[in-house]
Short mmCIF file of N, CA and C in Angstrom, two decimals:
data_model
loop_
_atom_site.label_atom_id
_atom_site.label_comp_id
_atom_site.label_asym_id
_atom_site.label_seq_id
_atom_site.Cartn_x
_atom_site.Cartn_y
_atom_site.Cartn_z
N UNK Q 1 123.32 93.36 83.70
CA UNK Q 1 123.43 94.64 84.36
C UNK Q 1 123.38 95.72 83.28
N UNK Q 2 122.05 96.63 83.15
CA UNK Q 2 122.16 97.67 81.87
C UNK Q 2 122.12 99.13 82.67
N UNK Q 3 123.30 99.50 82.30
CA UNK Q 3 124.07 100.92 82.33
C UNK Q 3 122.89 102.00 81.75
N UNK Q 4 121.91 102.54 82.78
CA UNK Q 4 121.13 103.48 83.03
C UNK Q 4 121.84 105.13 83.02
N UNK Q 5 122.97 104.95 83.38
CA UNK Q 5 123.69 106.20 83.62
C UNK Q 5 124.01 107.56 82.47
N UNK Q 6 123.21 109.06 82.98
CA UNK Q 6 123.86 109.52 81.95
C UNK Q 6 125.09 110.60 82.16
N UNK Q 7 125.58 110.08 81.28
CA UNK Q 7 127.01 111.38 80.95
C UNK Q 7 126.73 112.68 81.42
N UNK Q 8 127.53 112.92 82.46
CA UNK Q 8 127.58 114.66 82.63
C UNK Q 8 128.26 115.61 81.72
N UNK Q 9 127.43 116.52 81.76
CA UNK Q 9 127.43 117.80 80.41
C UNK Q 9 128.84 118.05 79.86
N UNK Q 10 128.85 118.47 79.02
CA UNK Q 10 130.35 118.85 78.68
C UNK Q 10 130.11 120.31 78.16
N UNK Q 11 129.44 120.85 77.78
CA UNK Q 11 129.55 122.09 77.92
C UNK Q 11 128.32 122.49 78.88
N UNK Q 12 128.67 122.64 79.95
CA UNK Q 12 127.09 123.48 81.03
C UNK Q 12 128.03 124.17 81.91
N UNK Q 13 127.11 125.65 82.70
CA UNK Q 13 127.38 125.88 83.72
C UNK Q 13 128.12 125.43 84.65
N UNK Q 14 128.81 125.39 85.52
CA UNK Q 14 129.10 124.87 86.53
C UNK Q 14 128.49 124.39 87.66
N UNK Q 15 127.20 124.62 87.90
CA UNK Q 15 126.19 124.08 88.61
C UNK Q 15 126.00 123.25 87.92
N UNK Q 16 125.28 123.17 87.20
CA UNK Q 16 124.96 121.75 85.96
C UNK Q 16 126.05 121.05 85.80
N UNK Q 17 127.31 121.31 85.78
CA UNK Q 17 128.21 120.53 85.75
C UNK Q 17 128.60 119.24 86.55
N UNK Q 18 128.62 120.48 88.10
CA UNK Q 18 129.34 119.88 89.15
C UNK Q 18 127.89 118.72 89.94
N UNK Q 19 126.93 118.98 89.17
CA UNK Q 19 125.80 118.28 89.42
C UNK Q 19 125.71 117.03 88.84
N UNK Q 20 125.82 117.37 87.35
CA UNK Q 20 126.44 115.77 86.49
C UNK Q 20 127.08 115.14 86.99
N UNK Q 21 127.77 115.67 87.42
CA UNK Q 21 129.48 114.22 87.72
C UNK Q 21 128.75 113.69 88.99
N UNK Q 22 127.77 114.48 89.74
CA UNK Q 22 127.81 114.02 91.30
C UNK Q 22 126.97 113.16 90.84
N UNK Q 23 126.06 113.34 90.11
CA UNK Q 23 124.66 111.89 89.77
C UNK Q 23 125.18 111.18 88.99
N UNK Q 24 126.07 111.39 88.22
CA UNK Q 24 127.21 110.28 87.32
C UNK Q 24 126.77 109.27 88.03
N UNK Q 25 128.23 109.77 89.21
CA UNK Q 25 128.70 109.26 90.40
C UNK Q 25 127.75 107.94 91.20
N UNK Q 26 126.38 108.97 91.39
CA UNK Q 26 125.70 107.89 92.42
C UNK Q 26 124.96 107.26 91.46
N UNK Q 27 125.29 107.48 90.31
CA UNK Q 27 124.29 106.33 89.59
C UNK Q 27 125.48 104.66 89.28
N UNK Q 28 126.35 105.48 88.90
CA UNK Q 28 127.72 104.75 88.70
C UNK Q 28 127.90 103.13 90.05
N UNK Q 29 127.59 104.08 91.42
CA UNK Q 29 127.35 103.34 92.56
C UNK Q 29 125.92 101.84 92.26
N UNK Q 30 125.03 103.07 91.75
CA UNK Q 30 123.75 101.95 92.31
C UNK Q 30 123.78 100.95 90.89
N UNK Q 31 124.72 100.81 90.04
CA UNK Q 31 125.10 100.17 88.71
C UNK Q 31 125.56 98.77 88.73
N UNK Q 32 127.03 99.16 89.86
CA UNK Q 32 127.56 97.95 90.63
C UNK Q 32 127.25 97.69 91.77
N UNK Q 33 125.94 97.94 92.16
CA UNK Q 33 125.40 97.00 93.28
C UNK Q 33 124.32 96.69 92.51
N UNK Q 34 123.97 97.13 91.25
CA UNK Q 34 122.68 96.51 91.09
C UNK Q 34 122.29 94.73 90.75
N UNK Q 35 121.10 94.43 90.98
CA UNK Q 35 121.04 92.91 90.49
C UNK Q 35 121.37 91.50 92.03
N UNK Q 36 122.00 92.47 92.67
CA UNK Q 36 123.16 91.45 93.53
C UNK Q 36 122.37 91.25 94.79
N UNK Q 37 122.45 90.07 95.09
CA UNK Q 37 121.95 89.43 96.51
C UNK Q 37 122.67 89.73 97.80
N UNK Q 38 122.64 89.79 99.23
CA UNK Q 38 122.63 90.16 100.05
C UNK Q 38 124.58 89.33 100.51
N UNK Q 39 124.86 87.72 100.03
CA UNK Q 39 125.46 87.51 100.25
C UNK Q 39 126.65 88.48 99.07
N UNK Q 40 126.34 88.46 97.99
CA UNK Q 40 127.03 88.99 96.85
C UNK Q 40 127.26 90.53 97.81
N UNK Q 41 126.59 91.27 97.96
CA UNK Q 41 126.68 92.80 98.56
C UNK Q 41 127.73 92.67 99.86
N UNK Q 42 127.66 91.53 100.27
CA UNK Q 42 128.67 91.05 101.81
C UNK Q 42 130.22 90.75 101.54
N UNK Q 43 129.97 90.38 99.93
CA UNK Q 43 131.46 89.42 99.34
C UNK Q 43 132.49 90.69 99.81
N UNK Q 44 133.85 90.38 100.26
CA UNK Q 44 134.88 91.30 99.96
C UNK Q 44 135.79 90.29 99.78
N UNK Q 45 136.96 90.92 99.43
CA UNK Q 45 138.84 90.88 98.96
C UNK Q 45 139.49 90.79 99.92
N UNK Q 46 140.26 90.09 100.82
CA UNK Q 46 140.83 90.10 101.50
C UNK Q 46 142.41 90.42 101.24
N UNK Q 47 142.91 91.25 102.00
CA UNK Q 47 142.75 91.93 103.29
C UNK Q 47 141.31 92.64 103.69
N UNK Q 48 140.68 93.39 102.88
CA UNK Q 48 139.98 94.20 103.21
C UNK Q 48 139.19 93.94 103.56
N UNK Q 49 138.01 95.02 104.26
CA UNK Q 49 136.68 94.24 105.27
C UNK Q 49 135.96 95.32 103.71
N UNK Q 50 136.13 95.79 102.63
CA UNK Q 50 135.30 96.78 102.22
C UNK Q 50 134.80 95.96 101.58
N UNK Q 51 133.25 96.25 101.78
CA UNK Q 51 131.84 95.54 100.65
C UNK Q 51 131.25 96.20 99.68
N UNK Q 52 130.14 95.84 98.55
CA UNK Q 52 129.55 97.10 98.08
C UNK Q 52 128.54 97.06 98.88
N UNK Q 53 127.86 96.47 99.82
CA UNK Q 53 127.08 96.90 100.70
C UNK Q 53 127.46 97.81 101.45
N UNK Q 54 128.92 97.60 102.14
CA UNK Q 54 129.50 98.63 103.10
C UNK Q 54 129.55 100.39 102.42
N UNK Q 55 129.97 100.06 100.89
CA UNK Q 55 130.09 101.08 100.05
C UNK Q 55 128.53 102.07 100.00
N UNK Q 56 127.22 101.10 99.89
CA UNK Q 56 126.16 102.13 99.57
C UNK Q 56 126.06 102.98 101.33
N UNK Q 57 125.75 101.82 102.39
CA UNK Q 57 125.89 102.41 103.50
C UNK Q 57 126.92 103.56 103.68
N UNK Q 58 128.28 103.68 103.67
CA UNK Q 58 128.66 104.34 104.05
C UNK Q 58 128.91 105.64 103.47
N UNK Q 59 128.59 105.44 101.95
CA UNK Q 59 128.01 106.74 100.80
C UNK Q 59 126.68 107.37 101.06
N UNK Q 60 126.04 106.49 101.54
CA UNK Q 60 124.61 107.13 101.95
C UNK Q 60 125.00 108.23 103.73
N UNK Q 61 125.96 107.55 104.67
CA UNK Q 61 126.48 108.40 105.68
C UNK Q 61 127.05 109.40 105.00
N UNK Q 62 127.97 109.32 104.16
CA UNK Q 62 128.97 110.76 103.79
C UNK Q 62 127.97 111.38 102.91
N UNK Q 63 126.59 111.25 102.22
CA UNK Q 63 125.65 112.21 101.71
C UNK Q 63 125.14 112.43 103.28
N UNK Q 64 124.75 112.19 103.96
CA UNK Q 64 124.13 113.06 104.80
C UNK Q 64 124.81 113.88 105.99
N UNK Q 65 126.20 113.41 106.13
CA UNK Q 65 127.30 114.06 107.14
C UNK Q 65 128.09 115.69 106.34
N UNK Q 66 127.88 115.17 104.96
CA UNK Q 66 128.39 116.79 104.02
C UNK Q 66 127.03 117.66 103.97
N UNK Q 67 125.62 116.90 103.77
CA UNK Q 67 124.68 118.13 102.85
C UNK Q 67 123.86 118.74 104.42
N UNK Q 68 123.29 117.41 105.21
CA UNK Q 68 122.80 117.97 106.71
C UNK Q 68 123.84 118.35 107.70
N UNK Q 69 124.64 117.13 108.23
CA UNK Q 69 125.71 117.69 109.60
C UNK Q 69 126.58 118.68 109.46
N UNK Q 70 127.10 119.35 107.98
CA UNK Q 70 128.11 120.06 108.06
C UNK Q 70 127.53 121.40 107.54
N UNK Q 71 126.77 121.31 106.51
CA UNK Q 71 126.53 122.13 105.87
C UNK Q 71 125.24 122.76 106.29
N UNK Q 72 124.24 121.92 106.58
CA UNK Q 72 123.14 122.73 107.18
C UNK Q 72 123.29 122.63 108.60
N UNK Q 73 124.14 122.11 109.09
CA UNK Q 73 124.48 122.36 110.38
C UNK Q 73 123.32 121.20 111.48
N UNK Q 74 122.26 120.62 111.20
CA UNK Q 74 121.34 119.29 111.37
C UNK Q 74 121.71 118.28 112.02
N UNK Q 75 121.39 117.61 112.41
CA UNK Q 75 121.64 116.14 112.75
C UNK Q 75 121.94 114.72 111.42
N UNK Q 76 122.37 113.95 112.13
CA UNK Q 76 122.88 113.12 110.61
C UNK Q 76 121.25 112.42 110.59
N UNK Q 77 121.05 111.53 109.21
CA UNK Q 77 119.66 111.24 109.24
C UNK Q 77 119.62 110.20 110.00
N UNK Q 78 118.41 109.26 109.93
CA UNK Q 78 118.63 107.64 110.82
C UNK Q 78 118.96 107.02 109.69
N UNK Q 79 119.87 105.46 109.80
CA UNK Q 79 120.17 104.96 111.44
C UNK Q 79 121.39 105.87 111.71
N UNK Q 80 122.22 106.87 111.32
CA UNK Q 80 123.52 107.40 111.44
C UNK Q 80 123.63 108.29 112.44
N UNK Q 81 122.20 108.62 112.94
CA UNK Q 81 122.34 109.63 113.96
C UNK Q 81 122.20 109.03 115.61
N UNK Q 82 121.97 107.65 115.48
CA UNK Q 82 121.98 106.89 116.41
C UNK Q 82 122.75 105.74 116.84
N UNK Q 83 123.66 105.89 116.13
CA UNK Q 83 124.82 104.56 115.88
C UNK Q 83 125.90 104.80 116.74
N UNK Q 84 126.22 103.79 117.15
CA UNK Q 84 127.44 103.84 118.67
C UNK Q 84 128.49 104.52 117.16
N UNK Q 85 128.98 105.43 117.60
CA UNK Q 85 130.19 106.00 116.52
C UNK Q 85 131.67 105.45 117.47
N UNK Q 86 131.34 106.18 118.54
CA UNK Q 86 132.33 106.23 120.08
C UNK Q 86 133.19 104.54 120.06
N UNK Q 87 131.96 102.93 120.05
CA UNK Q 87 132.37 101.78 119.91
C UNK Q 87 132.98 101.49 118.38
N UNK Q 88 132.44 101.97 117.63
CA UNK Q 88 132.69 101.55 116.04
C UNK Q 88 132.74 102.44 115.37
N UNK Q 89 134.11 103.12 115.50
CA UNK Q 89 134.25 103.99 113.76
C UNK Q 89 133.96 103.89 112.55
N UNK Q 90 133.71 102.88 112.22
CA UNK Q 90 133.65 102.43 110.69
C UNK Q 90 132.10 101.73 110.85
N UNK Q 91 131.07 102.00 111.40
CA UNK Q 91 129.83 101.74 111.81
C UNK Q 91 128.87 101.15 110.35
N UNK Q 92 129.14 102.47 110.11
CA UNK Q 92 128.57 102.40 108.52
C UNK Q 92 128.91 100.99 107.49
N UNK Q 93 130.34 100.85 107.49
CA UNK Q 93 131.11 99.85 107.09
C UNK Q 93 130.49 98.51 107.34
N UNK Q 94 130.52 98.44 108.92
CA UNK Q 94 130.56 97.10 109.19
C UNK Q 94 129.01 95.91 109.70
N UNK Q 95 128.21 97.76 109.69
CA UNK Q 95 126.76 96.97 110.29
C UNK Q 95 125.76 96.40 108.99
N UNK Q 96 126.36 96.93 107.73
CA UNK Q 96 125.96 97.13 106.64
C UNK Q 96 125.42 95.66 106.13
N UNK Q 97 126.53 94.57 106.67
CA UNK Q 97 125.86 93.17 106.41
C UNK Q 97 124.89 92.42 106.99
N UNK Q 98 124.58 93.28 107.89
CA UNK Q 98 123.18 92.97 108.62
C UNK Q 98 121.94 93.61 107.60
N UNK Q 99 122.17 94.76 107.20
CA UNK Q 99 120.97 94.85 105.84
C UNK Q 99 120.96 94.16 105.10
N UNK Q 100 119.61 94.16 104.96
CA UNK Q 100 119.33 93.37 103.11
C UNK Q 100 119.55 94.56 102.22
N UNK Q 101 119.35 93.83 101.27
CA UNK Q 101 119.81 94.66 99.70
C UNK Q 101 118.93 95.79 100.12
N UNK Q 102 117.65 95.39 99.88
CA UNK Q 102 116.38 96.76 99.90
C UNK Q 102 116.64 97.65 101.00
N UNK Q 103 116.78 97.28 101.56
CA UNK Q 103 117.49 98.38 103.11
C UNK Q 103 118.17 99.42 102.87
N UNK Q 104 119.91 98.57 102.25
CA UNK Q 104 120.71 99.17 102.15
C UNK Q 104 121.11 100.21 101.09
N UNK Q 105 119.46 100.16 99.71
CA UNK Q 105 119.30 100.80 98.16
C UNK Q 105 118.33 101.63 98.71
N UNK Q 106 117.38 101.24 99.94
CA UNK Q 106 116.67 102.61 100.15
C UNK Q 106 117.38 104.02 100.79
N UNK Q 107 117.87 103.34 101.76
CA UNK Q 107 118.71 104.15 102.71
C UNK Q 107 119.61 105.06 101.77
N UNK Q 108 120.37 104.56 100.33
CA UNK Q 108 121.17 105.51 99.59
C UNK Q 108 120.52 106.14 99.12
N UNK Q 109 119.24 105.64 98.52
CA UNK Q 109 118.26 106.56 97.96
C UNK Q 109 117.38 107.29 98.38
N UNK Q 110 117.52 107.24 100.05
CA UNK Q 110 116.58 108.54 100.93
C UNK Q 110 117.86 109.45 100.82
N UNK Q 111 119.22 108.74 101.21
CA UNK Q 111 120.31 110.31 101.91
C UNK Q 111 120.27 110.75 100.25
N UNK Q 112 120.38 110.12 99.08
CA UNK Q 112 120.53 111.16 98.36
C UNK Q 112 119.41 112.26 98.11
N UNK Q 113 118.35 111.47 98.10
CA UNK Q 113 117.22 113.13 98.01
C UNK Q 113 117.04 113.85 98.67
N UNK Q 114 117.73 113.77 100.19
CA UNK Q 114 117.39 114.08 101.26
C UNK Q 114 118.81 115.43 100.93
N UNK Q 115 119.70 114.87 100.68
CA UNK Q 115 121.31 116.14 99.75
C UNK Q 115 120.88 116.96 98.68
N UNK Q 116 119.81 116.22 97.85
CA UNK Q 116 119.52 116.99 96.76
C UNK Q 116 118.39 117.67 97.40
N UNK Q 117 117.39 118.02 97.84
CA UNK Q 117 117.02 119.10 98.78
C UNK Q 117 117.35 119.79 99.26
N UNK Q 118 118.92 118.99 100.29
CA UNK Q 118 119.40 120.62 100.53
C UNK Q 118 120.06 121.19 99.74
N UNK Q 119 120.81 120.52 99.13
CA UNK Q 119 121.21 121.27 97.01
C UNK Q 119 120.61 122.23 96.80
N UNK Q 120 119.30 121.71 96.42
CA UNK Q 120 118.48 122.82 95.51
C UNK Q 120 118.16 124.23 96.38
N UNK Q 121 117.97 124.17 97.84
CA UNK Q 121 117.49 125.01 98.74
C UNK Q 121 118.65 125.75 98.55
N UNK Q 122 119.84 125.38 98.91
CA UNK Q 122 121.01 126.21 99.20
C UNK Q 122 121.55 127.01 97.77
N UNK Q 123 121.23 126.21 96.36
CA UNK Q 123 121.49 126.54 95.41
C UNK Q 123 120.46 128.01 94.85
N UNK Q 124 119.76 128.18 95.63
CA UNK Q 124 118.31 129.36 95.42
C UNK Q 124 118.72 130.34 96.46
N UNK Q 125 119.42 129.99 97.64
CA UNK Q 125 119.51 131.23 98.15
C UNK Q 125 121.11 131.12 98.81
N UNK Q 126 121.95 131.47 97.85
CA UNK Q 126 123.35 132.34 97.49
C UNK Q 126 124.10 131.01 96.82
N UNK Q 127 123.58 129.93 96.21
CA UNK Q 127 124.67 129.33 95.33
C UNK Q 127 125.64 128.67 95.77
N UNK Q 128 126.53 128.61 95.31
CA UNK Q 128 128.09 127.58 95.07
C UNK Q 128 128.94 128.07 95.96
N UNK Q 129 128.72 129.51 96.62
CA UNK Q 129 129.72 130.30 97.49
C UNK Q 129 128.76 130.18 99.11
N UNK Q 130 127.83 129.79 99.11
CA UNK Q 130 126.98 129.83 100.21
C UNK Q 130 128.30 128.82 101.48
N UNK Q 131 128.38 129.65 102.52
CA UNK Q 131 129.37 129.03 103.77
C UNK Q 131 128.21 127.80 104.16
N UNK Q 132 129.32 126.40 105.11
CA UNK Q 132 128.03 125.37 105.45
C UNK Q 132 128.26 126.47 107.71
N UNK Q 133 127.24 125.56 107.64
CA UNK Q 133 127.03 125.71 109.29
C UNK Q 133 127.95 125.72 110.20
N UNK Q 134 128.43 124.11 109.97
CA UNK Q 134 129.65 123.89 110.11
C UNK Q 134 130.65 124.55 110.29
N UNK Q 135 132.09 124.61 111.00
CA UNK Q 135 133.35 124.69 110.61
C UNK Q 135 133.92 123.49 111.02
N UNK Q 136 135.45 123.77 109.95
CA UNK Q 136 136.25 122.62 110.55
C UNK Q 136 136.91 122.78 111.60
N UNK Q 137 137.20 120.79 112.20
CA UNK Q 137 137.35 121.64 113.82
C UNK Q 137 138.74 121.84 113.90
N UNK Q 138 139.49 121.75 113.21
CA UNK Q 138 141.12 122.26 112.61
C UNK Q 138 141.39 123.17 112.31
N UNK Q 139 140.74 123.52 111.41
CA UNK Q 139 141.38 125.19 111.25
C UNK Q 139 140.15 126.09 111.49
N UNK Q 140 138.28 126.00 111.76
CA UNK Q 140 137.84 127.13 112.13
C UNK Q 140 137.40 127.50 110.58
N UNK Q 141 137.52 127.24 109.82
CA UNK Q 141 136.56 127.63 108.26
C UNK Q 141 135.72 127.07 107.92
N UNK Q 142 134.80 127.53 107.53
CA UNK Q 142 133.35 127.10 106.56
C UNK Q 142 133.94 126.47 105.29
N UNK Q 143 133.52 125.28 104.93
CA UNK Q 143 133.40 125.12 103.40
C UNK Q 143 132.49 125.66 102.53
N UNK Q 144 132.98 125.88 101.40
CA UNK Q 144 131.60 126.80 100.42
C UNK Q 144 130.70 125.39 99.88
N UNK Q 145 129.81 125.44 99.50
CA UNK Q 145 128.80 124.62 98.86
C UNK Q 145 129.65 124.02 97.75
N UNK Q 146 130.27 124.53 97.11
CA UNK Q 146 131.81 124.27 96.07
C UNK Q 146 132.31 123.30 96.44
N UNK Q 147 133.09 123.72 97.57
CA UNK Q 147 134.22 122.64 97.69
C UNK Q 147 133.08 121.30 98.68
N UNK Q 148 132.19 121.68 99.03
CA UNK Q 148 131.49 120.11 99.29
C UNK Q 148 130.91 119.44 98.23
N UNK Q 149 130.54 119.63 97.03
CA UNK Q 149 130.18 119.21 95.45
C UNK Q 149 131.29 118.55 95.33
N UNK Q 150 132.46 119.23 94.95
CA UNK Q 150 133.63 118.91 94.66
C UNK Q 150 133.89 117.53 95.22
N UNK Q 151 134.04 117.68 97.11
CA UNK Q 151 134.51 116.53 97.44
C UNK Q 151 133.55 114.86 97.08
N UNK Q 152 132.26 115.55 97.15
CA UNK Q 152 131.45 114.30 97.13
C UNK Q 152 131.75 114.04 95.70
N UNK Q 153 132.43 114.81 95.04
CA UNK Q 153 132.61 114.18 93.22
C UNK Q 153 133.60 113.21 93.84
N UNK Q 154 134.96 113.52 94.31
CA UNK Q 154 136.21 113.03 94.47
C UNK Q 154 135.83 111.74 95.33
N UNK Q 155 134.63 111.84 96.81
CA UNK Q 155 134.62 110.67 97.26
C UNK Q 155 134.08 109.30 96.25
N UNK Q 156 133.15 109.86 95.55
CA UNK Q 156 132.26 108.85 94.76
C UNK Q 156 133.33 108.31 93.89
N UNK Q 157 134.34 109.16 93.07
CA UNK Q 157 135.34 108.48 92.23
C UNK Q 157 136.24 107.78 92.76
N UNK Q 158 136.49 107.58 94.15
CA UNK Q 158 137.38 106.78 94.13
C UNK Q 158 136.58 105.53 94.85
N UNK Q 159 135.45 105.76 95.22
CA UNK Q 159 134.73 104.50 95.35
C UNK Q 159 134.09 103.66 94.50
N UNK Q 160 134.33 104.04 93.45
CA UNK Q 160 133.08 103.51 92.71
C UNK Q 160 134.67 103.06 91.96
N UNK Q 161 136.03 103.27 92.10
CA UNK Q 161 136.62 102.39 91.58
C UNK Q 161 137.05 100.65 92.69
N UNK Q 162 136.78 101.23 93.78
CA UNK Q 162 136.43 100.06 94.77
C UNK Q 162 135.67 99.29 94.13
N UNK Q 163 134.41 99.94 93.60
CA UNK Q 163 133.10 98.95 93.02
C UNK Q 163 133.81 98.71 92.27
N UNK Q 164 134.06 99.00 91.54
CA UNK Q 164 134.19 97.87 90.06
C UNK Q 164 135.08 96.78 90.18
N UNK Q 165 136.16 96.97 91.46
CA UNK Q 165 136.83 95.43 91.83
C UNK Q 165 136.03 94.73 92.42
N UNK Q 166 135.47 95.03 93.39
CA UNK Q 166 134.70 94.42 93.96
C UNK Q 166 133.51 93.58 93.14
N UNK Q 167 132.69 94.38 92.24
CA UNK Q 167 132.11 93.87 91.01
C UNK Q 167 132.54 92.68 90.40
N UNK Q 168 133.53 93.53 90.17
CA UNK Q 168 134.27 92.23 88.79
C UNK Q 168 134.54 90.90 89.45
N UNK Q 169 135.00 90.74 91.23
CA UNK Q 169 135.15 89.45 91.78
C UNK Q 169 134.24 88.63 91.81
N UNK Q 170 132.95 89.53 91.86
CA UNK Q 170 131.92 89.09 92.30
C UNK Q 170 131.50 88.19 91.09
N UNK Q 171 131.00 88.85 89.74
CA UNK Q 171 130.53 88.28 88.60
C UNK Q 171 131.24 88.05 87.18
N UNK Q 172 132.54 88.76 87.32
CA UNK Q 172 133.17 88.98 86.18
C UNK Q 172 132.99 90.52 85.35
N UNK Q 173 131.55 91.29 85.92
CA UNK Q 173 130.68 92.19 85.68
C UNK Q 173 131.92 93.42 85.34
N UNK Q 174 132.49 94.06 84.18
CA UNK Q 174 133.07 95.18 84.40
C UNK Q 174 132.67 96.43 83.74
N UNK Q 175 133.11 97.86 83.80
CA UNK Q 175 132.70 98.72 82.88
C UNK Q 175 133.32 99.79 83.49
N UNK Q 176 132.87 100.84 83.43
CA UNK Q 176 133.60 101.98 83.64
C UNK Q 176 132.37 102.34 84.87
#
């Protein structure tokens, strides 16, 4: 497994910044799934039902539920916009072992270009403060383009420490 990933900036902008950590992030992801077969992507830890298959699927839903459903206000992409949500909350999670590997590495790698599009669009016309479409349905506020960077930093870090247990059961495979 060779660590493709590069280091986010240490001295940049804050766009450039908050951009590093986020591609860190999803590179960090496609690192510890890389190499791995369909049963390997299925393996979990029990108690838990969490996979790194379940992990790219359901990272590839939360890129397209923050950059299209909330923020540009859109529909989620396919298969997420057609998935019984209502029968299965955790949809993403659990249908995920029905993909194969290639499925489940394209699908992360359409929602992410499909985020980084609307990135760049939203980043050209008003930036990091730009309101999403969206509000929340709790309190009635817009998130800024900010605090959705932000979170997708925070979701990816604490998943991608999922991966690396999950990893390490799998092959012994560890790293940062």
């Amino acid at each position: 497994m060779t660590d493709h990933r590069t280091d986010p900036p240490v001295a940049a902008d804050e766009v450039t910044t908050l951009r590093g950590f986020l591609d860190f992030h999803r590179d960090t992801l496609r690192w510890k799934t890389s190499g791995l077969d369909a049963a390997e992507l299925a393996h979990r830890l029990r108690p838990s039902s969490m996979t790194l298959g379940g992990l790219l699927k359901h990272l590839a839903f939360v890129e397209s539920q923050w950059f299209s459903q909330v923020f540009r206000g859109e529909e989620l992409m396919p298969p997420f916009d057609t998935a019984d949500w209502a029968d299965d909350r955790d949809w993403d999670w659990t249908s995920a072992a029905g993909d194969s590997p290639e499925e489940l590495r394209m699908l992360f790698d359409r929602a992410v270009a499909a985020s980084d599009a609307v990135l760049d669009a939203a980043l050209a016309d008003g930036g990091l403060d730009r309101l999403s479409a969206r509000a929340d349905r709790h309190t009635g506020e817009r998130w800024t383009l900010r605090w959705i960077l932000v979170h997708l930093v925070e979701e990816y870090a604490r998943h991608n420490g999922h991966a690396d247990l999950l990893r390490e059961a799998i092959d012994g495979t560890v790293g940062e």
